[in-house]
Amino acid sequence: WISDGCSADLPGADAEWAALRKIACPTLLILSCRTEIEPETASRMAAEMAYCQVVTIPNTRHYLQGENLPGLVSAVRSFLQA
């Protein structure tokens, strides 16, 4: 995920999980619908943070703002207005 793009079990991952636990502000975890991040990893990432909302942007791979800008803007607006 942070180290290699998607694996939560690599050496050094413990430090990355610990870093997520330090995030105390509201956080929006934005995923593409064809992400390489495993669903279990995304769920754990969200669970490690004090307040995290996960959203998946439809019809996207990696370049979310170029592939579905309206969907991305809508997700961010909803998060900021909550």
Tab-separated table of C-alpha atoms in Angstrom, residues 1 13 16-17 19 21 29 42 44 47 55 59 69 71 78 82:
chain	number	residue	atom	x	y	z
A	1	TRP	CA	0.000	0.000	0.000
A	13	ALA	CA	4.598	-2.212	7.274
A	16	GLU	CA	3.238	2.454	8.293
A	17	TRP	CA	0.257	1.100	10.256
A	19	ALA	CA	1.728	6.183	11.211
A	21	ARG	CA	-2.893	5.496	13.878
A	29	LEU	CA	-9.540	7.565	1.665
A	42	ALA	CA	-8.293	-0.533	2.551
A	44	ARG	CA	-7.710	-1.869	7.788
A	47	ALA	CA	-9.923	1.288	10.804
A	55	VAL	CA	-15.090	6.181	-1.029
A	59	ASN	CA	-15.105	4.153	-13.792
A	69	LEU	CA	-13.640	14.311	-12.285
A	71	GLY	CA	-17.323	11.648	-9.288
A	78	SER	CA	-19.717	15.386	0.384
A	82	ALA	CA	-20.250	16.394	6.490
